[in-house]
Amino acid sequence: MQSLALYEQKIISDPEFPVQMHVNDVSSKTQYFSPHWHEHIELHYVREGHTLLDLNQREIYAGKGNLVIVNSNEIHSGYCDGTHMEVMVMIFEMEAFSKELADKNVIFKSLIEQDDKIDEIMSVIHEEFQEQKIGYRLVCKGKMLELIAHLVREYTVEFLTEKESDRRKKQLERLNMVIDYIQMNYTRQIGNRELAEIVHLSEDRFNHLFKESMGMAPLQYINEVRLKKAMNLLKKKEGTVTEVADSVGFGDYNHFGRQFRRYYGCAPSEVLRR
């Protein structure tokens, strides 16, 4: 069974250009990348249109020319509203460019709007990455160094202590354990106390941690997992509505129907008839 863990391991092995880069070119209404976290810094530069990023349950709306910075150990996801958008994404470890800054655990401002210097740097990086002429990695690396220096000087919000940085990471690792457990056990009834015991927290402390990180109560999250599984089964015509409801952990058929309609805007039977 595929894990729903939020942690995403990043391996960037090119010493000449230690950056993972790609362009999200999307025109449909969709969540174009699901919630996850990692230790790397992730930059989203909007070249065309606009996008919505969710950073630790904070909605960041970014238009053309805006830069969104996902700091280390932040849960993030991306959404397109159906209008065309093009977003250049760059992912890197600070230590690959500056051990001094990596040791300081820099936290950057999340949204930067209309900065001419950033526009110029991103334009060069995008052009070099698209054309990939000989030496393009050196040019891009040089521009990345220039960009990082500019961000540190102009858009640093705070420097975390080692203890604060470790606490952020530990909190997400705990959350990962819970998400994995839910994925393996969503077909049966799961209580908050059971989940709290997994990460050795009191029920109240666990509920606060989960809601702070995920933006919803544990039971709501479990129901969303069940509903998504149900939708997948219904699309594949794998059983009647009652059978699907039971297989994903909804013992009450009427409750399943209400929750499904509220979440997807249609009845489960409508999906079966498509």
PDB file of N, CA and C in Angstrom, residues 28-114:
ATOM      1  N   SER A  28      -5.386  23.519 -15.632  1.00  0.00           N
ATOM      2  CA  SER A  28      -6.630  22.942 -15.111  1.00  0.00           C
ATOM      3  C   SER A  28      -6.773  23.224 -13.618  1.00  0.00           C
ATOM      4  N   LYS A  29      -7.999  23.181 -13.152  1.00  0.00           N
ATOM      5  CA  LYS A  29      -8.260  23.385 -11.735  1.00  0.00           C
ATOM      6  C   LYS A  29      -7.841  22.130 -10.991  1.00  0.00           C
ATOM      7  N   THR A  30      -6.777  22.238 -10.202  1.00  0.00           N
ATOM      8  CA  THR A  30      -6.242  21.038  -9.568  1.00  0.00           C
ATOM      9  C   THR A  30      -5.283  21.392  -8.444  1.00  0.00           C
ATOM     10  N   GLN A  31      -5.043  20.414  -7.580  1.00  0.00           N
ATOM     11  CA  GLN A  31      -3.938  20.497  -6.621  1.00  0.00           C
ATOM     12  C   GLN A  31      -2.742  19.890  -7.351  1.00  0.00           C
ATOM     13  N   TYR A  32      -1.839  20.715  -7.834  1.00  0.00           N
ATOM     14  CA  TYR A  32      -0.801  20.191  -8.712  1.00  0.00           C
ATOM     15  C   TYR A  32       0.394  19.609  -7.967  1.00  0.00           C
ATOM     16  N   PHE A  33       0.482  19.810  -6.668  1.00  0.00           N
ATOM     17  CA  PHE A  33       1.355  18.961  -5.861  1.00  0.00           C
ATOM     18  C   PHE A  33       0.777  18.874  -4.457  1.00  0.00           C
ATOM     19  N   SER A  34       0.846  17.678  -3.889  1.00  0.00           N
ATOM     20  CA  SER A  34       0.181  17.386  -2.621  1.00  0.00           C
ATOM     21  C   SER A  34       1.033  17.809  -1.431  1.00  0.00           C
ATOM     22  N   PRO A  35       0.433  17.897  -0.245  1.00  0.00           N
ATOM     23  CA  PRO A  35       1.176  18.350   0.943  1.00  0.00           C
ATOM     24  C   PRO A  35       2.374  17.453   1.248  1.00  0.00           C
ATOM     25  N   HIS A  36       3.513  18.070   1.509  1.00  0.00           N
ATOM     26  CA  HIS A  36       4.716  17.349   1.893  1.00  0.00           C
ATOM     27  C   HIS A  36       5.695  18.311   2.547  1.00  0.00           C
ATOM     28  N   TRP A  37       6.776  17.787   3.086  1.00  0.00           N
ATOM     29  CA  TRP A  37       7.820  18.638   3.668  1.00  0.00           C
ATOM     30  C   TRP A  37       9.174  17.968   3.454  1.00  0.00           C
ATOM     31  N   HIS A  38      10.212  18.772   3.564  1.00  0.00           N
ATOM     32  CA  HIS A  38      11.581  18.284   3.477  1.00  0.00           C
ATOM     33  C   HIS A  38      12.502  19.326   4.102  1.00  0.00           C
ATOM     34  N   GLU A  39      13.771  18.980   4.240  1.00  0.00           N
ATOM     35  CA  GLU A  39      14.720  19.902   4.873  1.00  0.00           C
ATOM     36  C   GLU A  39      15.208  20.976   3.913  1.00  0.00           C
ATOM     37  N   HIS A  40      14.944  20.822   2.628  1.00  0.00           N
ATOM     38  CA  HIS A  40      15.444  21.749   1.625  1.00  0.00           C
ATOM     39  C   HIS A  40      14.627  23.053   1.585  1.00  0.00           C
ATOM     40  N   ILE A  41      15.214  24.059   1.007  1.00  0.00           N
ATOM     41  CA  ILE A  41      14.506  25.310   0.717  1.00  0.00           C
ATOM     42  C   ILE A  41      13.930  25.187  -0.692  1.00  0.00           C
ATOM     43  N   GLU A  42      12.727  25.688  -0.882  1.00  0.00           N
ATOM     44  CA  GLU A  42      12.050  25.548  -2.170  1.00  0.00           C
ATOM     45  C   GLU A  42      11.547  26.920  -2.619  1.00  0.00           C
ATOM     46  N   LEU A  43      11.948  27.330  -3.814  1.00  0.00           N
ATOM     47  CA  LEU A  43      11.543  28.624  -4.363  1.00  0.00           C
ATOM     48  C   LEU A  43      10.530  28.416  -5.488  1.00  0.00           C
ATOM     49  N   HIS A  44       9.449  29.196  -5.467  1.00  0.00           N
ATOM     50  CA  HIS A  44       8.434  29.148  -6.526  1.00  0.00           C
ATOM     51  C   HIS A  44       8.326  30.557  -7.117  1.00  0.00           C
ATOM     52  N   TYR A  45       8.804  30.701  -8.344  1.00  0.00           N
ATOM     53  CA  TYR A  45       8.753  32.003  -9.027  1.00  0.00           C
ATOM     54  C   TYR A  45       7.691  31.953 -10.110  1.00  0.00           C
ATOM     55  N   VAL A  46       6.697  32.829 -10.009  1.00  0.00           N
ATOM     56  CA  VAL A  46       5.569  32.813 -10.943  1.00  0.00           C
ATOM     57  C   VAL A  46       5.941  33.592 -12.209  1.00  0.00           C
ATOM     58  N   ARG A  47       6.050  32.876 -13.326  1.00  0.00           N
ATOM     59  CA  ARG A  47       6.389  33.506 -14.594  1.00  0.00           C
ATOM     60  C   ARG A  47       5.144  33.966 -15.346  1.00  0.00           C
ATOM     61  N   GLU A  48       4.059  33.193 -15.211  1.00  0.00           N
ATOM     62  CA  GLU A  48       2.809  33.542 -15.888  1.00  0.00           C
ATOM     63  C   GLU A  48       1.632  33.160 -14.985  1.00  0.00           C
ATOM     64  N   GLY A  49       0.568  33.970 -15.032  1.00  0.00           N
ATOM     65  CA  GLY A  49      -0.638  33.654 -14.285  1.00  0.00           C
ATOM     66  C   GLY A  49      -0.477  33.849 -12.791  1.00  0.00           C
ATOM     67  N   HIS A  50      -1.106  32.983 -12.023  1.00  0.00           N
ATOM     68  CA  HIS A  50      -1.014  33.059 -10.566  1.00  0.00           C
ATOM     69  C   HIS A  50      -1.241  31.675  -9.970  1.00  0.00           C
ATOM     70  N   THR A  51      -0.816  31.509  -8.735  1.00  0.00           N
ATOM     71  CA  THR A  51      -0.951  30.232  -8.057  1.00  0.00           C
ATOM     72  C   THR A  51      -1.289  30.462  -6.600  1.00  0.00           C
ATOM     73  N   LEU A  52      -1.751  29.395  -5.940  1.00  0.00           N
ATOM     74  CA  LEU A  52      -2.024  29.436  -4.504  1.00  0.00           C
ATOM     75  C   LEU A  52      -1.197  28.339  -3.852  1.00  0.00           C
ATOM     76  N   LEU A  53      -0.336  28.732  -2.921  1.00  0.00           N
ATOM     77  CA  LEU A  53       0.438  27.764  -2.162  1.00  0.00           C
ATOM     78  C   LEU A  53      -0.035  27.779  -0.715  1.00  0.00           C
ATOM     79  N   ASP A  54      -0.077  26.618  -0.121  1.00  0.00           N
ATOM     80  CA  ASP A  54      -0.440  26.477   1.283  1.00  0.00           C
ATOM     81  C   ASP A  54       0.831  26.139   2.048  1.00  0.00           C
ATOM     82  N   LEU A  55       1.275  27.041   2.920  1.00  0.00           N
ATOM     83  CA  LEU A  55       2.479  26.829   3.711  1.00  0.00           C
ATOM     84  C   LEU A  55       2.099  26.745   5.181  1.00  0.00           C
ATOM     85  N   ASN A  56       2.213  25.552   5.757  1.00  0.00           N
ATOM     86  CA  ASN A  56       1.841  25.368   7.167  1.00  0.00           C
ATOM     87  C   ASN A  56       0.477  25.966   7.464  1.00  0.00           C
ATOM     88  N   GLN A  57      -0.482  25.694   6.586  1.00  0.00           N
ATOM     89  CA  GLN A  57      -1.874  26.143   6.718  1.00  0.00           C
ATOM     90  C   GLN A  57      -2.050  27.645   6.516  1.00  0.00           C
ATOM     91  N   ARG A  58      -1.065  28.317   5.942  1.00  0.00           N
ATOM     92  CA  ARG A  58      -1.210  29.726   5.559  1.00  0.00           C
ATOM     93  C   ARG A  58      -1.331  29.780   4.039  1.00  0.00           C
ATOM     94  N   GLU A  59      -2.389  30.391   3.555  1.00  0.00           N
ATOM     95  CA  GLU A  59      -2.589  30.487   2.109  1.00  0.00           C
ATOM     96  C   GLU A  59      -1.782  31.666   1.555  1.00  0.00           C
ATOM     97  N   ILE A  60      -0.944  31.360   0.566  1.00  0.00           N
ATOM     98  CA  ILE A  60      -0.107  32.372  -0.072  1.00  0.00           C
ATOM     99  C   ILE A  60      -0.538  32.487  -1.536  1.00  0.00           C
ATOM    100  N   TYR A  61      -1.138  33.611  -1.890  1.00  0.00           N
ATOM    101  CA  TYR A  61      -1.568  33.852  -3.265  1.00  0.00           C
ATOM    102  C   TYR A  61      -0.457  34.627  -3.974  1.00  0.00           C
ATOM    103  N   ALA A  62       0.047  34.079  -5.068  1.00  0.00           N
ATOM    104  CA  ALA A  62       1.174  34.693  -5.766  1.00  0.00           C
ATOM    105  C   ALA A  62       0.858  34.898  -7.237  1.00  0.00           C
ATOM    106  N   GLY A  63       1.099  36.115  -7.717  1.00  0.00           N
ATOM    107  CA  GLY A  63       0.880  36.443  -9.114  1.00  0.00           C
ATOM    108  C   GLY A  63       2.181  36.557  -9.880  1.00  0.00           C
ATOM    109  N   LYS A  64       2.085  36.931 -11.146  1.00  0.00           N
ATOM    110  CA  LYS A  64       3.256  37.026 -12.016  1.00  0.00           C
ATOM    111  C   LYS A  64       4.323  37.933 -11.405  1.00  0.00           C
ATOM    112  N   GLY A  65       5.551  37.444 -11.402  1.00  0.00           N
ATOM    113  CA  GLY A  65       6.665  38.218 -10.862  1.00  0.00           C
ATOM    114  C   GLY A  65       6.870  38.038  -9.370  1.00  0.00           C
ATOM    115  N   ASN A  66       5.997  37.274  -8.717  1.00  0.00           N
ATOM    116  CA  ASN A  66       6.134  37.045  -7.274  1.00  0.00           C
ATOM    117  C   ASN A  66       6.987  35.806  -7.012  1.00  0.00           C
ATOM    118  N   LEU A  67       7.693  35.828  -5.880  1.00  0.00           N
ATOM    119  CA  LEU A  67       8.490  34.690  -5.442  1.00  0.00           C
ATOM    120  C   LEU A  67       7.962  34.197  -4.100  1.00  0.00           C
ATOM    121  N   VAL A  68       7.633  32.900  -4.039  1.00  0.00           N
ATOM    122  CA  VAL A  68       7.223  32.277  -2.778  1.00  0.00           C
ATOM    123  C   VAL A  68       8.382  31.419  -2.290  1.00  0.00           C
ATOM    124  N   ILE A  69       8.750  31.598  -1.022  1.00  0.00           N
ATOM    125  CA  ILE A  69       9.846  30.829  -0.435  1.00  0.00           C
ATOM    126  C   ILE A  69       9.285  29.851   0.586  1.00  0.00           C
ATOM    127  N   VAL A  70       9.524  28.577   0.347  1.00  0.00           N
ATOM    128  CA  VAL A  70       9.164  27.538   1.310  1.00  0.00           C
ATOM    129  C   VAL A  70      10.418  27.238   2.123  1.00  0.00           C
ATOM    130  N   ASN A  71      10.392  27.605   3.397  1.00  0.00           N
ATOM    131  CA  ASN A  71      11.550  27.371   4.253  1.00  0.00           C
ATOM    132  C   ASN A  71      11.668  25.896   4.614  1.00  0.00           C
ATOM    133  N   SER A  72      12.805  25.516   5.156  1.00  0.00           N
ATOM    134  CA  SER A  72      13.015  24.130   5.576  1.00  0.00           C
ATOM    135  C   SER A  72      11.933  23.695   6.549  1.00  0.00           C
ATOM    136  N   ASN A  73      11.503  22.449   6.415  1.00  0.00           N
ATOM    137  CA  ASN A  73      10.558  21.834   7.357  1.00  0.00           C
ATOM    138  C   ASN A  73       9.225  22.572   7.437  1.00  0.00           C
ATOM    139  N   GLU A  74       8.706  22.968   6.281  1.00  0.00           N
ATOM    140  CA  GLU A  74       7.366  23.547   6.202  1.00  0.00           C
ATOM    141  C   GLU A  74       6.501  22.653   5.316  1.00  0.00           C
ATOM    142  N   ILE A  75       5.318  22.303   5.793  1.00  0.00           N
ATOM    143  CA  ILE A  75       4.385  21.529   4.970  1.00  0.00           C
ATOM    144  C   ILE A  75       3.830  22.452   3.893  1.00  0.00           C
ATOM    145  N   HIS A  76       3.902  22.033   2.641  1.00  0.00           N
ATOM    146  CA  HIS A  76       3.452  22.893   1.562  1.00  0.00           C
ATOM    147  C   HIS A  76       2.751  22.093   0.464  1.00  0.00           C
ATOM    148  N   SER A  77       1.813  22.749  -0.201  1.00  0.00           N
ATOM    149  CA  SER A  77       1.074  22.165  -1.322  1.00  0.00           C
ATOM    150  C   SER A  77       0.713  23.292  -2.286  1.00  0.00           C
ATOM    151  N   GLY A  78       0.394  22.932  -3.543  1.00  0.00           N
ATOM    152  CA  GLY A  78       0.129  23.945  -4.557  1.00  0.00           C
ATOM    153  C   GLY A  78      -1.164  23.706  -5.300  1.00  0.00           C
ATOM    154  N   TYR A  79      -1.832  24.822  -5.668  1.00  0.00           N
ATOM    155  CA  TYR A  79      -3.139  24.745  -6.310  1.00  0.00           C
ATOM    156  C   TYR A  79      -3.212  25.701  -7.503  1.00  0.00           C
ATOM    157  N   CYS A  80      -3.913  25.232  -8.551  1.00  0.00           N
ATOM    158  CA  CYS A  80      -4.207  26.062  -9.722  1.00  0.00           C
ATOM    159  C   CYS A  80      -5.717  26.210  -9.800  1.00  0.00           C
ATOM    160  N   ASP A  81      -6.200  27.427 -10.075  1.00  0.00           N
ATOM    161  CA  ASP A  81      -7.656  27.665 -10.101  1.00  0.00           C
ATOM    162  C   ASP A  81      -8.282  27.402 -11.466  1.00  0.00           C
ATOM    163  N   GLY A  82      -7.486  26.909 -12.405  1.00  0.00           N
ATOM    164  CA  GLY A  82      -8.027  26.594 -13.725  1.00  0.00           C
ATOM    165  C   GLY A  82      -7.572  27.537 -14.817  1.00  0.00           C
ATOM    166  N   THR A  83      -6.972  28.661 -14.430  1.00  0.00           N
ATOM    167  CA  THR A  83      -6.388  29.563 -15.425  1.00  0.00           C
ATOM    168  C   THR A  83      -4.913  29.196 -15.601  1.00  0.00           C
ATOM    169  N   HIS A  84      -4.368  29.464 -16.783  1.00  0.00           N
ATOM    170  CA  HIS A  84      -3.005  29.025 -17.075  1.00  0.00           C
ATOM    171  C   HIS A  84      -1.986  29.671 -16.147  1.00  0.00           C
ATOM    172  N   MET A  85      -1.079  28.862 -15.638  1.00  0.00           N
ATOM    173  CA  MET A  85       0.004  29.352 -14.795  1.00  0.00           C
ATOM    174  C   MET A  85       1.299  28.637 -15.169  1.00  0.00           C
ATOM    175  N   GLU A  86       2.389  29.364 -15.010  1.00  0.00           N
ATOM    176  CA  GLU A  86       3.716  28.784 -15.218  1.00  0.00           C
ATOM    177  C   GLU A  86       4.583  29.210 -14.047  1.00  0.00           C
ATOM    178  N   VAL A  87       5.042  28.242 -13.283  1.00  0.00           N
ATOM    179  CA  VAL A  87       5.818  28.527 -12.075  1.00  0.00           C
ATOM    180  C   VAL A  87       7.149  27.783 -12.129  1.00  0.00           C
ATOM    181  N   MET A  88       8.244  28.531 -12.022  1.00  0.00           N
ATOM    182  CA  MET A  88       9.569  27.928 -11.989  1.00  0.00           C
ATOM    183  C   MET A  88       9.905  27.561 -10.548  1.00  0.00           C
ATOM    184  N   VAL A  89      10.304  26.308 -10.341  1.00  0.00           N
ATOM    185  CA  VAL A  89      10.576  25.804  -8.997  1.00  0.00           C
ATOM    186  C   VAL A  89      12.044  25.423  -8.878  1.00  0.00           C
ATOM    187  N   MET A  90      12.678  25.875  -7.787  1.00  0.00           N
ATOM    188  CA  MET A  90      14.073  25.538  -7.528  1.00  0.00           C
ATOM    189  C   MET A  90      14.190  25.055  -6.081  1.00  0.00           C
ATOM    190  N   ILE A  91      14.802  23.892  -5.897  1.00  0.00           N
ATOM    191  CA  ILE A  91      14.913  23.262  -4.587  1.00  0.00           C
ATOM    192  C   ILE A  91      16.392  23.020  -4.292  1.00  0.00           C
ATOM    193  N   PHE A  92      16.830  23.429  -3.103  1.00  0.00           N
ATOM    194  CA  PHE A  92      18.247  23.288  -2.774  1.00  0.00           C
ATOM    195  C   PHE A  92      18.463  23.268  -1.263  1.00  0.00           C
ATOM    196  N   GLU A  93      19.634  22.778  -0.868  1.00  0.00           N
ATOM    197  CA  GLU A  93      20.065  22.847   0.530  1.00  0.00           C
ATOM    198  C   GLU A  93      20.968  24.062   0.679  1.00  0.00           C
ATOM    199  N   MET A  94      20.751  24.834   1.726  1.00  0.00           N
ATOM    200  CA  MET A  94      21.572  26.017   1.934  1.00  0.00           C
ATOM    201  C   MET A  94      23.051  25.643   2.079  1.00  0.00           C
ATOM    202  N   GLU A  95      23.318  24.490   2.706  1.00  0.00           N
ATOM    203  CA  GLU A  95      24.702  24.093   2.945  1.00  0.00           C
ATOM    204  C   GLU A  95      25.482  23.896   1.649  1.00  0.00           C
ATOM    205  N   ALA A  96      24.777  23.585   0.559  1.00  0.00           N
ATOM    206  CA  ALA A  96      25.451  23.396  -0.723  1.00  0.00           C
ATOM    207  C   ALA A  96      26.013  24.711  -1.262  1.00  0.00           C
ATOM    208  N   PHE A  97      25.493  25.824  -0.762  1.00  0.00           N
ATOM    209  CA  PHE A  97      25.949  27.138  -1.217  1.00  0.00           C
ATOM    210  C   PHE A  97      26.690  27.916  -0.129  1.00  0.00           C
ATOM    211  N   SER A  98      26.282  27.727   1.126  1.00  0.00           N
ATOM    212  CA  SER A  98      26.926  28.468   2.206  1.00  0.00           C
ATOM    213  C   SER A  98      26.731  27.748   3.535  1.00  0.00           C
ATOM    214  N   LYS A  99      27.814  27.177   4.073  1.00  0.00           N
ATOM    215  CA  LYS A  99      27.719  26.506   5.371  1.00  0.00           C
ATOM    216  C   LYS A  99      27.445  27.525   6.467  1.00  0.00           C
ATOM    217  N   GLU A 100      27.993  28.727   6.301  1.00  0.00           N
ATOM    218  CA  GLU A 100      27.776  29.786   7.301  1.00  0.00           C
ATOM    219  C   GLU A 100      26.288  30.083   7.451  1.00  0.00           C
ATOM    220  N   LEU A 101      25.579  30.228   6.332  1.00  0.00           N
ATOM    221  CA  LEU A 101      24.156  30.529   6.392  1.00  0.00           C
ATOM    222  C   LEU A 101      23.353  29.312   6.832  1.00  0.00           C
ATOM    223  N   ALA A 102      23.801  28.117   6.426  1.00  0.00           N
ATOM    224  CA  ALA A 102      23.103  26.896   6.834  1.00  0.00           C
ATOM    225  C   ALA A 102      23.126  26.757   8.349  1.00  0.00           C
ATOM    226  N   ASP A 103      24.254  27.091   8.961  1.00  0.00           N
ATOM    227  CA  ASP A 103      24.386  26.998  10.418  1.00  0.00           C
ATOM    228  C   ASP A 103      23.504  28.006  11.148  1.00  0.00           C
ATOM    229  N   LYS A 104      23.134  29.073  10.450  1.00  0.00           N
ATOM    230  CA  LYS A 104      22.296  30.100  11.070  1.00  0.00           C
ATOM    231  C   LYS A 104      20.803  29.766  11.002  1.00  0.00           C
ATOM    232  N   ASN A 105      20.441  28.709  10.239  1.00  0.00           N
ATOM    233  CA  ASN A 105      19.030  28.308  10.114  1.00  0.00           C
ATOM    234  C   ASN A 105      18.143  29.502   9.741  1.00  0.00           C
ATOM    235  N   VAL A 106      18.421  30.066   8.581  1.00  0.00           N
ATOM    236  CA  VAL A 106      17.713  31.262   8.124  1.00  0.00           C
ATOM    237  C   VAL A 106      16.250  30.949   7.813  1.00  0.00           C
ATOM    238  N   ILE A 107      15.345  31.821   8.257  1.00  0.00           N
ATOM    239  CA  ILE A 107      13.940  31.753   7.872  1.00  0.00           C
ATOM    240  C   ILE A 107      13.643  32.989   7.028  1.00  0.00           C
ATOM    241  N   PHE A 108      13.231  32.766   5.774  1.00  0.00           N
ATOM    242  CA  PHE A 108      12.962  33.858   4.856  1.00  0.00           C
ATOM    243  C   PHE A 108      11.492  34.270   4.885  1.00  0.00           C
ATOM    244  N   LYS A 109      11.231  35.468   4.438  1.00  0.00           N
ATOM    245  CA  LYS A 109       9.865  35.931   4.213  1.00  0.00           C
ATOM    246  C   LYS A 109       9.203  35.008   3.186  1.00  0.00           C
ATOM    247  N   SER A 110       7.939  34.657   3.402  1.00  0.00           N
ATOM    248  CA  SER A 110       7.276  33.674   2.536  1.00  0.00           C
ATOM    249  C   SER A 110       6.939  34.209   1.151  1.00  0.00           C
ATOM    250  N   LEU A 111       6.498  35.462   1.062  1.00  0.00           N
ATOM    251  CA  LEU A 111       6.075  36.025  -0.224  1.00  0.00           C
ATOM    252  C   LEU A 111       6.828  37.313  -0.516  1.00  0.00           C
ATOM    253  N   ILE A 112       7.460  37.350  -1.677  1.00  0.00           N
ATOM    254  CA  ILE A 112       8.163  38.554  -2.122  1.00  0.00           C
ATOM    255  C   ILE A 112       7.501  39.016  -3.412  1.00  0.00           C
ATOM    256  N   GLU A 113       7.040  40.255  -3.413  1.00  0.00           N
ATOM    257  CA  GLU A 113       6.309  40.782  -4.564  1.00  0.00           C
ATOM    258  C   GLU A 113       7.113  41.869  -5.272  1.00  0.00           C
ATOM    259  N   GLN A 114       7.238  41.722  -6.582  1.00  0.00           N
ATOM    260  CA  GLN A 114       7.814  42.751  -7.453  1.00  0.00           C
ATOM    261  C   GLN A 114       9.170  43.263  -6.971  1.00  0.00           C
TER     262      GLN A 114
END
